[in-house]
Amino acid sequence: MSRIGKKAITVPKGVTVTIKERELEVKGPKGVQKTPVPPGIAFKLDGDQLQAERASDDLAAMHGLARALANSAIVGVTEGFTQQMDVVGVGYKADVQAKRIVFSLGYSHPIEFPLPEGIEAKAERMTTKGSIQQYQTTLTLSGIDKQKLGQVAAEMHKLRKPDAYKGKGVRYADVPIKLKPGKTGK
């Protein structure tokens, strides 16, 4: 039984939903988003309520998936999605240029990271609190496609994963990192 699939999605004003056989097209103030519809799942629009229906009980997982994808498309074209990444470490930098980000992450060369279509980035330089003043760059990624935004954030995270002792690297801003204790001298 899919509890998520049974929930109706409220379509806000200014958003138009076009139901096709294998695709759901959502147009809103921020853009157009297309979502695939799995076989055996059908969408029905009643006024401002979008409902997902399944052909049989064998498709419970696909029912919830289709409803979640449709909801993400509607939220994306109305509000959009954001993800914050922190670049932490001495000498670690990130500069946003036209359609790319240039990282300096302690390697012998700068890393150019091209931004895909539909993803925008802003960089802020902040100081961290503590006895030693340390600088960190916060990248704010935004876009209407939740999957593409998550993929870009994961690829940035893989450029230099945070190390276990100092936490230096490219990390998600909302994920806490548990640091290992260093060596103790005797």
PDB file of C-alpha atoms in Angstrom:
ATOM      1  CA  MET A   1       0.000   0.000   0.000  1.00  0.00           C
ATOM      2  CA  SER A   2       1.475   3.348  -1.044  1.00  0.00           C
ATOM      3  CA  ARG A   3       0.596   6.108   1.388  1.00  0.00           C
ATOM      4  CA  ILE A   4       2.522   8.745  -0.540  1.00  0.00           C
ATOM      5  CA  GLY A   5       0.890   7.824  -3.839  1.00  0.00           C
ATOM      6  CA  LYS A   6      -2.606   8.327  -2.414  1.00  0.00           C
ATOM      7  CA  LYS A   7      -1.969  11.938  -1.366  1.00  0.00           C
ATOM      8  CA  ALA A   8      -3.313  14.589  -3.712  1.00  0.00           C
ATOM      9  CA  ILE A   9      -1.002  17.355  -4.924  1.00  0.00           C
ATOM     10  CA  THR A  10      -2.326  20.899  -4.753  1.00  0.00           C
ATOM     11  CA  VAL A  11      -1.452  22.796  -7.944  1.00  0.00           C
ATOM     12  CA  PRO A  12      -0.827  26.478  -7.097  1.00  0.00           C
ATOM     13  CA  LYS A  13      -2.156  29.368  -9.169  1.00  0.00           C
ATOM     14  CA  GLY A  14       0.048  30.244 -12.133  1.00  0.00           C
ATOM     15  CA  VAL A  15       1.077  26.613 -12.696  1.00  0.00           C
ATOM     16  CA  THR A  16      -0.282  24.607 -15.607  1.00  0.00           C
ATOM     17  CA  VAL A  17      -0.043  20.816 -15.705  1.00  0.00           C
ATOM     18  CA  THR A  18      -0.311  18.995 -19.040  1.00  0.00           C
ATOM     19  CA  ILE A  19      -0.937  15.255 -18.732  1.00  0.00           C
ATOM     20  CA  LYS A  20       0.414  13.125 -21.583  1.00  0.00           C
ATOM     21  CA  GLU A  21       0.573   9.336 -21.865  1.00  0.00           C
ATOM     22  CA  ARG A  22       4.154   8.838 -20.620  1.00  0.00           C
ATOM     23  CA  GLU A  23       5.004  12.345 -19.453  1.00  0.00           C
ATOM     24  CA  LEU A  24       3.801  15.116 -17.174  1.00  0.00           C
ATOM     25  CA  GLU A  25       4.670  18.665 -18.235  1.00  0.00           C
ATOM     26  CA  VAL A  26       4.575  21.375 -15.566  1.00  0.00           C
ATOM     27  CA  LYS A  27       4.870  25.079 -16.474  1.00  0.00           C
ATOM     28  CA  GLY A  28       5.312  27.713 -13.819  1.00  0.00           C
ATOM     29  CA  PRO A  29       6.889  31.101 -13.127  1.00  0.00           C
ATOM     30  CA  LYS A  30      10.435  29.665 -12.899  1.00  0.00           C
ATOM     31  CA  GLY A  31      10.321  27.479 -16.020  1.00  0.00           C
ATOM     32  CA  VAL A  32       9.137  24.214 -17.536  1.00  0.00           C
ATOM     33  CA  GLN A  33       9.748  20.788 -16.019  1.00  0.00           C
ATOM     34  CA  LYS A  34       8.988  17.432 -17.649  1.00  0.00           C
ATOM     35  CA  THR A  35       8.541  14.303 -15.536  1.00  0.00           C
ATOM     36  CA  PRO A  36       8.270  10.719 -16.830  1.00  0.00           C
ATOM     37  CA  VAL A  37       5.214   8.686 -15.856  1.00  0.00           C
ATOM     38  CA  PRO A  38       5.866   4.951 -15.278  1.00  0.00           C
ATOM     39  CA  PRO A  39       3.686   2.406 -17.115  1.00  0.00           C
ATOM     40  CA  GLY A  40       0.531   1.505 -15.191  1.00  0.00           C
ATOM     41  CA  ILE A  41       0.309   4.910 -13.477  1.00  0.00           C
ATOM     42  CA  ALA A  42      -2.147   7.589 -14.610  1.00  0.00           C
ATOM     43  CA  PHE A  43      -2.636  11.165 -13.412  1.00  0.00           C
ATOM     44  CA  LYS A  44      -5.987  12.904 -13.100  1.00  0.00           C
ATOM     45  CA  LEU A  45      -6.512  16.665 -12.621  1.00  0.00           C
ATOM     46  CA  ASP A  46      -9.622  17.784 -10.707  1.00  0.00           C
ATOM     47  CA  GLY A  47      -9.637  21.581 -10.405  1.00  0.00           C
ATOM     48  CA  ASP A  48      -6.439  22.364  -8.501  1.00  0.00           C
ATOM     49  CA  GLN A  49      -5.882  18.785  -7.220  1.00  0.00           C
ATOM     50  CA  LEU A  50      -3.563  16.385  -9.085  1.00  0.00           C
ATOM     51  CA  GLN A  51      -4.111  12.722  -8.207  1.00  0.00           C
ATOM     52  CA  ALA A  52      -1.967   9.707  -9.156  1.00  0.00           C
ATOM     53  CA  GLU A  53      -3.776   6.410  -9.769  1.00  0.00           C
ATOM     54  CA  ARG A  54      -2.371   2.925 -10.342  1.00  0.00           C
ATOM     55  CA  ALA A  55      -3.729   0.071 -12.442  1.00  0.00           C
ATOM     56  CA  SER A  56      -2.968  -2.719  -9.932  1.00  0.00           C
ATOM     57  CA  ASP A  57      -1.603  -3.237  -6.420  1.00  0.00           C
ATOM     58  CA  ASP A  58       1.672  -4.566  -7.852  1.00  0.00           C
ATOM     59  CA  LEU A  59       2.637  -0.991  -8.773  1.00  0.00           C
ATOM     60  CA  ALA A  60       2.598   0.454  -5.236  1.00  0.00           C
ATOM     61  CA  ALA A  61       6.266   1.527  -5.324  1.00  0.00           C
ATOM     62  CA  MET A  62       5.904   3.149  -8.750  1.00  0.00           C
ATOM     63  CA  HIS A  63       2.742   4.867  -7.537  1.00  0.00           C
ATOM     64  CA  GLY A  64       4.623   6.660  -4.757  1.00  0.00           C
ATOM     65  CA  LEU A  65       7.567   7.405  -7.043  1.00  0.00           C
ATOM     66  CA  ALA A  66       5.401   8.978  -9.745  1.00  0.00           C
ATOM     67  CA  ARG A  67       3.586  11.140  -7.194  1.00  0.00           C
ATOM     68  CA  ALA A  68       6.888  12.269  -5.611  1.00  0.00           C
ATOM     69  CA  LEU A  69       8.377  13.176  -9.016  1.00  0.00           C
ATOM     70  CA  ALA A  70       5.263  15.176  -9.939  1.00  0.00           C
ATOM     71  CA  ASN A  71       5.332  17.005  -6.601  1.00  0.00           C
ATOM     72  CA  SER A  72       9.043  17.837  -7.026  1.00  0.00           C
ATOM     73  CA  ALA A  73       8.327  19.251 -10.491  1.00  0.00           C
ATOM     74  CA  ILE A  74       5.548  21.482  -9.138  1.00  0.00           C
ATOM     75  CA  VAL A  75       7.675  22.715  -6.223  1.00  0.00           C
ATOM     76  CA  GLY A  76      10.611  23.287  -8.595  1.00  0.00           C
ATOM     77  CA  VAL A  77       8.736  25.535 -11.024  1.00  0.00           C
ATOM     78  CA  THR A  78       7.142  27.573  -8.209  1.00  0.00           C
ATOM     79  CA  GLU A  79       9.809  27.868  -5.483  1.00  0.00           C
ATOM     80  CA  GLY A  80      12.917  26.150  -6.841  1.00  0.00           C
ATOM     81  CA  PHE A  81      15.482  24.155  -4.880  1.00  0.00           C
ATOM     82  CA  THR A  82      18.730  25.229  -3.209  1.00  0.00           C
ATOM     83  CA  GLN A  83      21.728  23.353  -1.834  1.00  0.00           C
ATOM     84  CA  GLN A  84      24.595  24.904   0.124  1.00  0.00           C
ATOM     85  CA  MET A  85      28.147  23.582  -0.052  1.00  0.00           C
ATOM     86  CA  ASP A  86      31.030  24.710   2.192  1.00  0.00           C
ATOM     87  CA  VAL A  87      34.611  24.854   0.943  1.00  0.00           C
ATOM     88  CA  VAL A  88      36.700  24.624   4.125  1.00  0.00           C
ATOM     89  CA  GLY A  89      40.481  24.647   4.447  1.00  0.00           C
ATOM     90  CA  VAL A  90      43.499  26.913   4.411  1.00  0.00           C
ATOM     91  CA  GLY A  91      43.992  28.111   0.838  1.00  0.00           C
ATOM     92  CA  TYR A  92      40.847  26.364  -0.424  1.00  0.00           C
ATOM     93  CA  LYS A  93      38.805  28.670  -2.647  1.00  0.00           C
ATOM     94  CA  ALA A  94      35.894  28.620  -5.063  1.00  0.00           C
ATOM     95  CA  ASP A  95      35.312  31.396  -7.605  1.00  0.00           C
ATOM     96  CA  VAL A  96      32.080  31.539  -9.598  1.00  0.00           C
ATOM     97  CA  GLN A  97      32.639  32.647 -13.177  1.00  0.00           C
ATOM     98  CA  ALA A  98      30.120  32.792 -16.058  1.00  0.00           C
ATOM     99  CA  LYS A  99      28.945  29.148 -16.349  1.00  0.00           C
ATOM    100  CA  ARG A 100      31.659  27.473 -14.276  1.00  0.00           C
ATOM    101  CA  ILE A 101      33.230  27.339 -10.847  1.00  0.00           C
ATOM    102  CA  VAL A 102      37.014  27.392 -10.444  1.00  0.00           C
ATOM    103  CA  PHE A 103      38.148  25.490  -7.344  1.00  0.00           C
ATOM    104  CA  SER A 104      41.515  25.705  -5.638  1.00  0.00           C
ATOM    105  CA  LEU A 105      41.576  22.643  -3.374  1.00  0.00           C
ATOM    106  CA  GLY A 106      45.223  22.034  -2.555  1.00  0.00           C
ATOM    107  CA  TYR A 107      46.061  20.214  -5.772  1.00  0.00           C
ATOM    108  CA  SER A 108      48.859  21.427  -8.067  1.00  0.00           C
ATOM    109  CA  HIS A 109      46.290  22.861 -10.490  1.00  0.00           C
ATOM    110  CA  PRO A 110      42.948  24.667 -10.290  1.00  0.00           C
ATOM    111  CA  ILE A 111      39.849  22.593 -11.054  1.00  0.00           C
ATOM    112  CA  GLU A 112      37.295  24.033 -13.483  1.00  0.00           C
ATOM    113  CA  PHE A 113      33.802  22.698 -12.782  1.00  0.00           C
ATOM    114  CA  PRO A 114      31.287  23.486 -15.583  1.00  0.00           C
ATOM    115  CA  LEU A 115      27.734  24.212 -14.418  1.00  0.00           C
ATOM    116  CA  PRO A 116      25.022  22.413 -16.390  1.00  0.00           C
ATOM    117  CA  GLU A 117      22.094  24.255 -17.951  1.00  0.00           C
ATOM    118  CA  GLY A 118      19.516  25.297 -15.374  1.00  0.00           C
ATOM    119  CA  ILE A 119      21.874  25.376 -12.348  1.00  0.00           C
ATOM    120  CA  GLU A 120      23.077  28.691 -10.922  1.00  0.00           C
ATOM    121  CA  ALA A 121      25.717  29.288  -8.250  1.00  0.00           C
ATOM    122  CA  LYS A 122      26.660  32.108  -5.878  1.00  0.00           C
ATOM    123  CA  ALA A 123      29.735  32.227  -3.650  1.00  0.00           C
ATOM    124  CA  GLU A 124      30.030  33.955  -0.274  1.00  0.00           C
ATOM    125  CA  ARG A 125      33.157  34.212   1.817  1.00  0.00           C
ATOM    126  CA  MET A 126      32.499  33.898   5.538  1.00  0.00           C
ATOM    127  CA  THR A 127      34.608  33.815   8.681  1.00  0.00           C
ATOM    128  CA  THR A 128      34.142  31.038  11.179  1.00  0.00           C
ATOM    129  CA  LYS A 129      33.807  31.694  14.876  1.00  0.00           C
ATOM    130  CA  GLY A 130      36.545  30.601  17.212  1.00  0.00           C
ATOM    131  CA  SER A 131      39.901  31.623  18.615  1.00  0.00           C
ATOM    132  CA  ILE A 132      41.585  31.428  15.204  1.00  0.00           C
ATOM    133  CA  GLN A 133      39.955  33.407  12.412  1.00  0.00           C
ATOM    134  CA  GLN A 134      39.377  31.011   9.546  1.00  0.00           C
ATOM    135  CA  TYR A 135      37.769  31.722   6.189  1.00  0.00           C
ATOM    136  CA  GLN A 136      35.367  29.424   4.432  1.00  0.00           C
ATOM    137  CA  THR A 137      33.538  29.807   1.149  1.00  0.00           C
ATOM    138  CA  THR A 138      29.866  28.914   0.987  1.00  0.00           C
ATOM    139  CA  LEU A 139      28.482  28.029  -2.440  1.00  0.00           C
ATOM    140  CA  THR A 140      24.717  28.313  -2.890  1.00  0.00           C
ATOM    141  CA  LEU A 141      23.476  26.198  -5.792  1.00  0.00           C
ATOM    142  CA  SER A 142      19.945  26.725  -7.081  1.00  0.00           C
ATOM    143  CA  GLY A 143      17.735  25.322  -9.833  1.00  0.00           C
ATOM    144  CA  ILE A 144      14.301  23.938 -10.652  1.00  0.00           C
ATOM    145  CA  ASP A 145      15.355  20.294 -11.177  1.00  0.00           C
ATOM    146  CA  LYS A 146      15.902  18.543  -7.839  1.00  0.00           C
ATOM    147  CA  GLN A 147      17.691  15.537  -9.348  1.00  0.00           C
ATOM    148  CA  LYS A 148      20.129  17.623 -11.404  1.00  0.00           C
ATOM    149  CA  LEU A 149      20.883  19.884  -8.422  1.00  0.00           C
ATOM    150  CA  GLY A 150      21.648  16.878  -6.211  1.00  0.00           C
ATOM    151  CA  GLN A 151      23.897  15.362  -8.878  1.00  0.00           C
ATOM    152  CA  VAL A 152      25.904  18.593  -9.265  1.00  0.00           C
ATOM    153  CA  ALA A 153      26.312  18.846  -5.480  1.00  0.00           C
ATOM    154  CA  ALA A 154      27.489  15.213  -5.284  1.00  0.00           C
ATOM    155  CA  GLU A 155      30.055  15.768  -8.064  1.00  0.00           C
ATOM    156  CA  MET A 156      31.403  18.856  -6.251  1.00  0.00           C
ATOM    157  CA  HIS A 157      31.612  16.867  -3.017  1.00  0.00           C
ATOM    158  CA  LYS A 158      33.710  14.215  -4.807  1.00  0.00           C
ATOM    159  CA  LEU A 159      36.311  16.792  -5.917  1.00  0.00           C
ATOM    160  CA  ARG A 160      37.775  16.845  -2.397  1.00  0.00           C
ATOM    161  CA  LYS A 161      35.886  14.919   0.261  1.00  0.00           C
ATOM    162  CA  PRO A 162      36.273  16.264   3.812  1.00  0.00           C
ATOM    163  CA  ASP A 163      39.145  14.607   5.638  1.00  0.00           C
ATOM    164  CA  ALA A 164      38.441  12.834   8.911  1.00  0.00           C
ATOM    165  CA  TYR A 165      40.797  14.854  11.138  1.00  0.00           C
ATOM    166  CA  LYS A 166      40.357  18.539  10.231  1.00  0.00           C
ATOM    167  CA  GLY A 167      37.262  18.469   8.044  1.00  0.00           C
ATOM    168  CA  LYS A 168      39.004  20.224   5.141  1.00  0.00           C
ATOM    169  CA  GLY A 169      37.344  19.811   1.754  1.00  0.00           C
ATOM    170  CA  VAL A 170      34.062  20.406  -0.064  1.00  0.00           C
ATOM    171  CA  ARG A 171      31.172  19.439   2.175  1.00  0.00           C
ATOM    172  CA  TYR A 172      27.421  19.811   2.457  1.00  0.00           C
ATOM    173  CA  ALA A 173      26.514  22.741   4.726  1.00  0.00           C
ATOM    174  CA  ASP A 174      23.645  20.935   6.446  1.00  0.00           C
ATOM    175  CA  VAL A 175      25.488  17.659   7.186  1.00  0.00           C
ATOM    176  CA  PRO A 176      27.478  17.628  10.448  1.00  0.00           C
ATOM    177  CA  ILE A 177      30.912  16.025  10.329  1.00  0.00           C
ATOM    178  CA  LYS A 178      32.259  13.991  13.218  1.00  0.00           C
ATOM    179  CA  LEU A 179      36.016  14.516  13.382  1.00  0.00           C
ATOM    180  CA  LYS A 180      38.426  11.860  14.610  1.00  0.00           C
ATOM    181  CA  PRO A 181      40.752  12.751  17.480  1.00  0.00           C
ATOM    182  CA  GLY A 182      44.381  13.258  16.534  1.00  0.00           C
ATOM    183  CA  LYS A 183      47.372  11.486  18.020  1.00  0.00           C
ATOM    184  CA  THR A 184      47.976  11.917  21.719  1.00  0.00           C
ATOM    185  CA  GLY A 185      51.533  12.442  22.873  1.00  0.00           C
ATOM    186  CA  LYS A 186      52.997  10.492  25.800  1.00  0.00           C
TER     187      LYS A 186
END
